[in-house]
XYZ file of C-alpha atoms in Angstrom:
559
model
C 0.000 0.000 0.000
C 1.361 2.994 -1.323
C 1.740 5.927 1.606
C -0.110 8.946 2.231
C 3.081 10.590 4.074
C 5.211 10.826 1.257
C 7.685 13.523 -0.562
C 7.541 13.628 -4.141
C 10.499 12.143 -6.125
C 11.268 15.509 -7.370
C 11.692 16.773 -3.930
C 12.711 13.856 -2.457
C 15.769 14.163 -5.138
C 16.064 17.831 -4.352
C 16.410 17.491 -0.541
C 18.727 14.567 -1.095
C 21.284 16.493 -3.285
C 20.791 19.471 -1.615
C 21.290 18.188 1.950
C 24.675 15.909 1.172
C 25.897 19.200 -0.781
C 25.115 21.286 1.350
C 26.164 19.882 4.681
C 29.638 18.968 3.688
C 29.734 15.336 2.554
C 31.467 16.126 -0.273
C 32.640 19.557 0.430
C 36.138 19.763 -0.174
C 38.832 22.275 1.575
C 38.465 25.426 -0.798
C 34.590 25.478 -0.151
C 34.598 24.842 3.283
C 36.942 27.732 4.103
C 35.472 30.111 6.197
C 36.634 33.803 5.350
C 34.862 37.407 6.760
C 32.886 37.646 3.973
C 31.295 33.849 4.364
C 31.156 34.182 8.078
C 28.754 37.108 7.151
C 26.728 34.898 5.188
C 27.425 31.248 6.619
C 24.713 30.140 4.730
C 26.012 30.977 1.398
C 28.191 28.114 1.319
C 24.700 26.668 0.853
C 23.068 25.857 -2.537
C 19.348 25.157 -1.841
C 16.256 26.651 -2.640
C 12.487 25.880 -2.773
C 9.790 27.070 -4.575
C 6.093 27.910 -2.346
C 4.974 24.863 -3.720
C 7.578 23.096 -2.581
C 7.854 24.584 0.508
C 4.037 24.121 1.735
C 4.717 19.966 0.621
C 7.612 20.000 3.001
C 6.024 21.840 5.855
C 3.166 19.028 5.459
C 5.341 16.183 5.321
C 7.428 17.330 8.473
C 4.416 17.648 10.219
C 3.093 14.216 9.312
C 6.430 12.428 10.470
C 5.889 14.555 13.843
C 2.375 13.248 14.347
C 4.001 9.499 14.398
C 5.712 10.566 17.473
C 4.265 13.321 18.703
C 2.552 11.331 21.945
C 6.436 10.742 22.566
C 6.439 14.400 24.357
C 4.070 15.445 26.347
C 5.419 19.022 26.593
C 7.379 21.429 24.025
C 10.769 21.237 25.147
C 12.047 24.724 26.002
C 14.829 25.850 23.650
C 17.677 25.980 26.408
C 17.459 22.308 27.267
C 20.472 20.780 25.788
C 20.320 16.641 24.681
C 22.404 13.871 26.104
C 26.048 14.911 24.045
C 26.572 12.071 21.545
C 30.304 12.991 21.707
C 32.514 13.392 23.769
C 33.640 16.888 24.566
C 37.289 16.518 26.518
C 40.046 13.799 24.652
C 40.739 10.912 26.420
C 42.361 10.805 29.770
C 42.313 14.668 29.875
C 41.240 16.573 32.972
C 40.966 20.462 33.719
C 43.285 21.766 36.302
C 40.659 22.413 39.203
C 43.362 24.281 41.638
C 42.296 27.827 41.831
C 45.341 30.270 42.276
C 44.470 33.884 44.043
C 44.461 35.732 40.159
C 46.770 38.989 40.093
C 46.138 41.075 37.497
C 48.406 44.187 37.953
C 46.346 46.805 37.213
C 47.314 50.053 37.621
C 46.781 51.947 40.349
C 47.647 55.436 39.504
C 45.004 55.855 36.280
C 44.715 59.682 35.736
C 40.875 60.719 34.808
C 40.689 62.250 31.519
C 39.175 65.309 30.975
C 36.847 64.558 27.558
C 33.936 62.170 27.991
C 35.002 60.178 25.337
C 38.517 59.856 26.338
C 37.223 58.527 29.431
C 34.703 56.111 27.555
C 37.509 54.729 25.692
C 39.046 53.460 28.502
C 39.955 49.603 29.335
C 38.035 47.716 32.285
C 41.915 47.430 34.191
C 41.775 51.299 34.092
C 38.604 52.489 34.850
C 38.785 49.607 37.773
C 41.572 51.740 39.053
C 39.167 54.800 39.135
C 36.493 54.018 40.604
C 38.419 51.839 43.180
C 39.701 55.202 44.010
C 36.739 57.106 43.730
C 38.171 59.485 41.107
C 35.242 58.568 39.354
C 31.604 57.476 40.282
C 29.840 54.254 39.023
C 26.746 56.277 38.121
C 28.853 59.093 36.266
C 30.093 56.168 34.265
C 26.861 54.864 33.723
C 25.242 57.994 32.721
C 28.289 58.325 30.157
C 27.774 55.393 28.499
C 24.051 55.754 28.429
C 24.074 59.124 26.889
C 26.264 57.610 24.095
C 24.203 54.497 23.602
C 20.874 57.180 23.291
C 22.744 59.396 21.022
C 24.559 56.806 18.909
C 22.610 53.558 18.638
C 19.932 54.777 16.127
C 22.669 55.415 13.749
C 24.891 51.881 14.359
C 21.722 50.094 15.072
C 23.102 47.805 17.559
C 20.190 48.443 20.343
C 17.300 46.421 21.405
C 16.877 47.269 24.668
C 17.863 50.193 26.934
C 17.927 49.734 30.878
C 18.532 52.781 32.040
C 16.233 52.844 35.603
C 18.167 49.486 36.585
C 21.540 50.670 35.169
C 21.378 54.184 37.184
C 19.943 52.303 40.741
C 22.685 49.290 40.278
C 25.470 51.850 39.892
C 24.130 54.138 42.910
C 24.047 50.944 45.141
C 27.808 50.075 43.722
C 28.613 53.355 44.818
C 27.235 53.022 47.986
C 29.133 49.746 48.928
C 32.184 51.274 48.044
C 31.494 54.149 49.920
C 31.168 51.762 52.909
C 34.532 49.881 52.008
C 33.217 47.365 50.679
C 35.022 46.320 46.741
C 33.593 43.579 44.563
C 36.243 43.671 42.131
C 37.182 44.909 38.881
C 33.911 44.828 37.449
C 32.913 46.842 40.896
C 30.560 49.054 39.515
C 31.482 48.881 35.613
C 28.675 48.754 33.228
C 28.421 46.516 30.598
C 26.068 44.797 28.032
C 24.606 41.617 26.111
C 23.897 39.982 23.485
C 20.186 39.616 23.447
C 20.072 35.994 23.449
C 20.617 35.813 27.036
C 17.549 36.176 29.267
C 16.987 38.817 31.728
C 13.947 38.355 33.793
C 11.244 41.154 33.248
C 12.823 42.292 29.430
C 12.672 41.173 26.283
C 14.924 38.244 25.183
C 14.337 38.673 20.968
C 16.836 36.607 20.129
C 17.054 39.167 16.596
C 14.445 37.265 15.207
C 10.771 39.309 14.451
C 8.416 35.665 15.679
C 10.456 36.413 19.447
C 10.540 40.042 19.032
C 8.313 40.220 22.194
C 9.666 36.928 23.660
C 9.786 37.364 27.722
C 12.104 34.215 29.424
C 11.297 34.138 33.133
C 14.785 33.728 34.359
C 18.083 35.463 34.002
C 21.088 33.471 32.330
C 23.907 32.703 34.592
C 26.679 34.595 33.148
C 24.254 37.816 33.662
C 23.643 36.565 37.287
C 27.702 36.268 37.418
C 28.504 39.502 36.071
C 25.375 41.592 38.475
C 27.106 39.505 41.406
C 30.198 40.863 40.656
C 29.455 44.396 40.713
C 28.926 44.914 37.158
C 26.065 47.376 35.230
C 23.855 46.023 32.892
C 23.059 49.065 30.562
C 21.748 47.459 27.321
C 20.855 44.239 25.276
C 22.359 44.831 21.866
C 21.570 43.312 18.296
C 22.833 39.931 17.129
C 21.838 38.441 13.432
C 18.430 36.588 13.786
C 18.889 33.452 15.297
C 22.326 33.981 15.806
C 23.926 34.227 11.840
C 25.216 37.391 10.204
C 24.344 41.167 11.161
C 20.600 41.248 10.256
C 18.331 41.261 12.380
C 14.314 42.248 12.334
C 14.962 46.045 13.093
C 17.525 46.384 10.495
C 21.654 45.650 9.494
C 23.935 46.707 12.756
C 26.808 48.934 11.349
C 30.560 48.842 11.497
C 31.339 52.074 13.243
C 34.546 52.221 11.047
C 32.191 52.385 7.920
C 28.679 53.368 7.935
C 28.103 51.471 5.210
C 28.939 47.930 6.079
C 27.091 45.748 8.334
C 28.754 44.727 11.799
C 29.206 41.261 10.933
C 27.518 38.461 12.879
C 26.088 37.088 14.780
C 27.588 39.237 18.252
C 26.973 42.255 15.786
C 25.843 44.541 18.164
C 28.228 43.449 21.043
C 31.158 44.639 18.746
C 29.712 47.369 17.529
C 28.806 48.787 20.552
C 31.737 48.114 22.356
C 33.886 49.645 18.870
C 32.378 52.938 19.379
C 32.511 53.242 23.178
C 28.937 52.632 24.165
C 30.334 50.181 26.810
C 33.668 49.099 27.660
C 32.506 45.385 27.197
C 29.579 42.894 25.948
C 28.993 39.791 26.244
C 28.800 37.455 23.098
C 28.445 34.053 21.873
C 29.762 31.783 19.125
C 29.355 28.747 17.303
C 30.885 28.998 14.378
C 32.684 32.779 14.244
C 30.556 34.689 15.648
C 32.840 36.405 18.191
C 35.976 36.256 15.857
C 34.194 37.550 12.962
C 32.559 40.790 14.389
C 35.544 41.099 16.613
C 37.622 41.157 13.475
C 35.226 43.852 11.785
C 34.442 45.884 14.403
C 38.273 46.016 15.312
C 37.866 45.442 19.134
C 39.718 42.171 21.102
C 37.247 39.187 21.447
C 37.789 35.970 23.745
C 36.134 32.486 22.636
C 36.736 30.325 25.968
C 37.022 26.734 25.995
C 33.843 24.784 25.174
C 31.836 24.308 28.779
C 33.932 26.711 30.609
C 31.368 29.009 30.735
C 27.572 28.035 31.467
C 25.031 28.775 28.582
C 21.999 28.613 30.909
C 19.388 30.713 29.661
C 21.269 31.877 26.508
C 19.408 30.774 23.231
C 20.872 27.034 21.760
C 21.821 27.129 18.404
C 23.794 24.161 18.618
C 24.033 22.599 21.795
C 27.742 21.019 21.114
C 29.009 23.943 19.927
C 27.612 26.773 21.610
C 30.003 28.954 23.463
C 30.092 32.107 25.409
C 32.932 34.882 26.017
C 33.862 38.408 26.365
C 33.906 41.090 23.303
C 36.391 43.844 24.931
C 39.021 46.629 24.294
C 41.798 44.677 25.191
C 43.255 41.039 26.141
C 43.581 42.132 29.945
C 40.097 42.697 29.981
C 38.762 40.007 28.844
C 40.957 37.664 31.459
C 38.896 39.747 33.990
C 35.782 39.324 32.603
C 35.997 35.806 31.889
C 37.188 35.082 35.743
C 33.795 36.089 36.553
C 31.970 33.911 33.986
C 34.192 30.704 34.534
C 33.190 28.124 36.130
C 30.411 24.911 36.209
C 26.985 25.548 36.489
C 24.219 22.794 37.965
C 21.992 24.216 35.520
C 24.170 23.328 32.319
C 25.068 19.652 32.009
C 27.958 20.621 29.540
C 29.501 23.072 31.796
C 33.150 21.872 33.161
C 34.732 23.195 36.252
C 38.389 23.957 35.543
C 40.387 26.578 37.346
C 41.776 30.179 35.560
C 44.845 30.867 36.812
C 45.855 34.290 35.640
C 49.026 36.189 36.660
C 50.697 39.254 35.762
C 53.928 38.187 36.961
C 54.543 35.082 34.162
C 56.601 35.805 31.775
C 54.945 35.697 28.428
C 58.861 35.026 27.057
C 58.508 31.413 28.511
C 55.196 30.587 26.725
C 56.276 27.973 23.618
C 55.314 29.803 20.602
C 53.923 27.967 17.236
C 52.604 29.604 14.348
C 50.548 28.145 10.809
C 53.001 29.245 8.686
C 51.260 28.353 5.465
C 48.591 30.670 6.198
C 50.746 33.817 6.596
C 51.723 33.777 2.985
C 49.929 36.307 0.584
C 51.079 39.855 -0.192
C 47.547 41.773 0.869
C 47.271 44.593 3.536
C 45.888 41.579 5.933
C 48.836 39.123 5.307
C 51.354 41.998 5.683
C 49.317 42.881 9.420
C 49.688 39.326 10.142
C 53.727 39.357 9.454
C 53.809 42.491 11.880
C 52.728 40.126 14.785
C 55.327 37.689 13.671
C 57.810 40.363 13.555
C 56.726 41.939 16.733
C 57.405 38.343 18.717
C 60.699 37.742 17.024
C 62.140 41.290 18.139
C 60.807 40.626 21.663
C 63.244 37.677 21.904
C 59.796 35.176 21.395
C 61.014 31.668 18.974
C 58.316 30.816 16.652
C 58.384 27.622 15.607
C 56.557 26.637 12.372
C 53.288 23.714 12.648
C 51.271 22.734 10.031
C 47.263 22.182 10.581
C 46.395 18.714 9.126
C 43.812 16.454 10.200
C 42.392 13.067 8.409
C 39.060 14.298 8.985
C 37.039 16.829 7.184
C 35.394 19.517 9.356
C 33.344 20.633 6.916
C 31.649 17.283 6.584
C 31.058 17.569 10.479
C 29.374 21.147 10.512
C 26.081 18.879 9.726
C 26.175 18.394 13.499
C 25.203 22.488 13.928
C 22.413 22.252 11.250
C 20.769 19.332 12.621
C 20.972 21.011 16.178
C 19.926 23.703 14.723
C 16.972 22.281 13.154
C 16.060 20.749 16.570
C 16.427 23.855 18.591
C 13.755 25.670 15.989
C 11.692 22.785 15.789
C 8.227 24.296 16.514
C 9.645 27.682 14.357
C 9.905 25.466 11.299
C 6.498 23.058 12.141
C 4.573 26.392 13.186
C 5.237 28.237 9.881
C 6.857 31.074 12.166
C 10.101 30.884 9.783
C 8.106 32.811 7.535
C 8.669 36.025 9.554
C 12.233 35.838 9.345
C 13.536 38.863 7.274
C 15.812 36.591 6.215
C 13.909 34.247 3.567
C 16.521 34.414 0.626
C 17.511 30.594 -0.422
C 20.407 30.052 1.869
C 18.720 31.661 5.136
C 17.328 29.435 8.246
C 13.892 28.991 6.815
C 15.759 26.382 4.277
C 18.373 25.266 5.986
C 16.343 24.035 8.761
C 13.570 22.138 6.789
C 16.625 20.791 4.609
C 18.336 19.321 7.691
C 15.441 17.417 8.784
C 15.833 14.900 6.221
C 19.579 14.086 7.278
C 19.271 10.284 8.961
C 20.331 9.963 12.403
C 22.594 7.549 11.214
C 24.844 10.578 9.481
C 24.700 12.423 12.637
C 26.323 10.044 14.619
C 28.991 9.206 12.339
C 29.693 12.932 11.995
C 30.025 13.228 16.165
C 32.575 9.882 15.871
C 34.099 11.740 14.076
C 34.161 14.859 15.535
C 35.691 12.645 18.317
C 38.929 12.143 16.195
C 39.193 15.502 15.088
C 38.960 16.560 18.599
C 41.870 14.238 19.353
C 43.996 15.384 16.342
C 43.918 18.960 17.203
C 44.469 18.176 20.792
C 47.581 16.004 20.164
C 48.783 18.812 17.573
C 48.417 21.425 20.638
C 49.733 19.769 23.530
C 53.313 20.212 22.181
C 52.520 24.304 22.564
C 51.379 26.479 24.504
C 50.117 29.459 22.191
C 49.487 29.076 18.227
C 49.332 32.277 16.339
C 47.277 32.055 13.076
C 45.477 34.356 10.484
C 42.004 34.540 12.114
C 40.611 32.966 8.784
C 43.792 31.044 7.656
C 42.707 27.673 6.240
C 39.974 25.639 8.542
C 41.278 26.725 12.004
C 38.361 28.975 12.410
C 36.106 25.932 11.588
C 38.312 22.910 13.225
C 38.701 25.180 16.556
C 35.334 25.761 16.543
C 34.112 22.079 16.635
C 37.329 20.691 18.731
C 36.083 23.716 21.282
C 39.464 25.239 21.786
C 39.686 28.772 22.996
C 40.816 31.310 20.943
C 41.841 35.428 21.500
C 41.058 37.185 18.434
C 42.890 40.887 18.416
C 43.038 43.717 15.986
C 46.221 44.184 14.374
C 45.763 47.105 12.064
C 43.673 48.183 9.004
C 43.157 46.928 5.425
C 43.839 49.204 2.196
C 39.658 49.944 2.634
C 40.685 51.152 6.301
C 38.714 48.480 7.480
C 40.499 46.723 10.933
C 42.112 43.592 10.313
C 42.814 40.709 13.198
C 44.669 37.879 14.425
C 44.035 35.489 16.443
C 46.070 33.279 18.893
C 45.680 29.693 19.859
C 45.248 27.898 23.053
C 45.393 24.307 24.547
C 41.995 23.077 26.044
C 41.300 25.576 29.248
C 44.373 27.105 29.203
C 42.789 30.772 28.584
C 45.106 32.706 31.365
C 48.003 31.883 28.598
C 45.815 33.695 25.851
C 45.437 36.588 27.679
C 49.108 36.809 29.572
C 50.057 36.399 25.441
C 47.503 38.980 23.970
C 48.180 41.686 26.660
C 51.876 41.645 26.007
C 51.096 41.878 21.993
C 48.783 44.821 23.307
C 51.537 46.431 25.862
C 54.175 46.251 22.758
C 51.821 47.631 20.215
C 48.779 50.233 20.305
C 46.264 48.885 17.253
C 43.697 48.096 19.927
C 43.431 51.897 21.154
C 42.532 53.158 17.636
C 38.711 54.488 17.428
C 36.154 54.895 14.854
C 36.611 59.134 14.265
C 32.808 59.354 13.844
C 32.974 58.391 17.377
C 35.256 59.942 18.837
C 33.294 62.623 20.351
């Protein structure tokens, strides 16, 4: 008996081709190269498309396999539940160091208070720390700084979904208060800050970019925000990210590279970076899966931290992919990030992937003792970025730091595995794609979510499993290759890294390192064994100390 629940062979033929295309089974290294532009447009790597026809048979047929095992579930599962990992996140026989050092960060404590505003906007965390420790400056002066800028300047960059000024102004009174009373949180004591807005903040708006959750409200706050308020920190805003967490668009509009009006922030933290570039706060939080702290980072020319995979807790943040999800610091400089992320480390109860492992940070190592690798193959080209790239190289060598040459091959291809993200993805968005919500995406061009998601439906379980075996190999190939250094410098799109790094869940410290011939900032980005971030940053702020592309600012907004 033929089947009611069935695709037509067209389709059927369509899907099939599309989907093993697509989703990197025979993707081969040039194509699954991940460079600025295809970060921007991930999906672009991505023939598909549908016609309405099409489309509506799809839709049908999804919903007809859901009906089979629909009295499975009793309930819709909420998006931040993660699944049962079908890998295995750490290589074998590895183990975080738990022992938790007292962390010494050095910080200044003779910061003079600039006269300008601005100047004073544009300062690091590790200095304005030093100021309002000493009470040259007020918490709520700060916040009312950064507030007037985000008022006066997000309109035009874009990069604003919501505004908390009540709760920023009464946090950074009370911070002020405490101090006044001798009592010191930190170096976030009173230093405002913002997020991405796909972390939930009881009593706003979590929109997660995306125009069906534009007036989503998530009764809880996410942990990292519950870290950061803990430690003394002002929440001021929640700023833009790409819908659903790819590119710079999201349902209000394209965020905008303060460096050039006329080019979108890059995604998905777009409004993170962009914020942070033009001194609306001195840091955001952001998130990546697959570039999306490098990549804005990069474009917005400000210094972005990717931790380790599970070091931080993604509670109440929006899953994209559950395996691959990770969340980190979008700052002004290296230093600053160390701090930040020594507030957001650690496990969480409420994240099953979380890991405890220690962050031992200390000004006093010697960055000249680190082992020092680089991927020399990708440093060769003769373009404004490849000659930025040699400056870092050059900068090391006269510092007395040995570089010592290492090749990135695997016997896996990580293109094949990025499957793994679309099928998570597909699962996270389940009830977006059976609802028909996708259809209020801005975003419906062939290559956007809408297709992507009904496209990875039809990938068997079978493939998904093999991918995550292995993803386990890969994971041990790259951690083998690693363990013989301590800090890898490569171009922050040379080759796969970007991609491999990603899915292994390495950390990485992404930093600007000058400007292209279009004045645009260029990056690099350094390397790291498995939870061994305090070496990143000990790394980056001596690259930052010996060098001053991370103090450049966008002219518009410098004012």
């Amino acid at each position: 008996m033929e089947s009611k629940n069935t695709v037509s062979p067209r389709l059927f033929m369509l899907l099939g081709a599309a989907t093993c295309l697509a989703l990197g089974f025979t993707f081969g290294k040039k194509m699954g190269e991940i460079t600025p532009s295809a970060v921007d447009h991930a999906a672009d790597l991505i023939g598909l498309s549908f016609s309405p026809a099409e489309k509506d048979s799809m839709i049908g047929t999804l919903n007809n396999q859901r009906n089979r095992y629909e009295s499975l579930r009793e309930y819709t599962l909420d998006n931040s539940v993660s699944p049962a990992l079908v890998f295995n996140p750490l290589p074998k026989g590895f183990t975080p160091d738990q022992t938790q050092n007292p962390l010494e960060w050095g910080m200044d404590e003779q910061v003079a208070l600039p006269e300008r505003e601005a100047d004073i906007a544009y300062l690091p965390i590790h200095q304005l720390a030093s100021l309002i420790k000493s009470k040259k400056l007020s918490s709520e002066r700060l916040t009312k700084i950064y507030l007037d800028r985000i008022k006066t300047h997000s309109d035009t960059l874009q990069c604003l979904i919501t505004l908390m000024e009540a709760t920023a102004i009464a946090k950074a009174k009370a911070m002020d208060a405490e101090l006044a009373q001798g009592e010191y949180r930190g170096p976030l004591h009173g230093i405002p800050y913002g997020i991405k807005d796909l972390l939930a903040v009881k009593g706003t708006k979590t929109t997660w970019g995306a125009m069906p959750f534009k007036d989503q409200e998530i009764d809880q706050t996410a942990t990292v925000v519950q870290k950061l308020d803990e430690a003394g920190g002002v929440l001021v805003g929640k700023f833009t990210l790409g819908a659903l967490a790819m590119g710079d668009v999201w349902y209000g509009g394209v965020t905008k590279n303060p460096w050039n009006l006329t080019q979108g922030s890059s995604g998905s933290s777009a409004g993170s970076a962009s914020a942070v570039s033009a001194g609306l706060v001195p840091f955001a939080i952001g998130t990546e899966t697959l570039g999306s702290i490098v990549s804005p980072s990069t474009r917005n020319g400000v210094t972005g931290l990717r931790p380790t995979y599970g070091r931080v807790s993604k509670n109440g943040a929006m899953a994209l992919s559950w395996s691959m999800d990770k969340i980190g610091p979008i700052s002004r400089s290296a230093l600053d990030n160390g701090i930040i992320l020594s507030v957001l480390n650690g496990a969480d109860p409420m994240d099953a992937s979380s890991i405890q492992a220690a962050f031992n940070y200390s000004a006093k190592s010697d960055p000249k003792k680190l082992k020092v690798g680089y991927f020399q193959e990708f440093f060769k080209g003769d373009d404004a970025g490849s000659k930025n790239n040699e400056e870092i190289l050059d900068l090391l060598r006269n510092q007395g730091i040995e570089l010592h040459p290492v090749t990135l091959k695997t016997s896996v291809n990580p293109s094949a595995i990025q499957l793994m993200l679309m099928v998570e993805g597909a699962a996270a968005f389940d009830e977006l794609t059976r609802l028909g919500w996708d259809d209020q995406l801005v975003a419906q061009h062939k290559n956007a979510w809408p297709n992507l998601f009904r496209a990875a439906r039809f990938i068997p379980a079978v493939e998904y499993v093999q991918a995550a075996r292995q993803r386990t190999v890969l994971i041990e190939e790259m951690h083998a290759l690693m363990k013989d250094f301590d800090i890898i410098v490569t171009p922050s799109y040379g080759g796969q890294q970007l991609q491999i790094t990603n899915l292994t869940g390495h950390p990485a410290l992404c930093l600007p390192n000058g400007f292209n011939e279009n004045g645009s900032p260029t990056s690099i980005t350094l390397l790291a064994n498995l939870f061994d971030e305090e070496k990143l940053v000990l790394m980056g702020d001596y690259i930052q100390k010996n060098s001053d592309w991370q103090d450049k600012r966008p002219p518009l907004f410098d004012r």
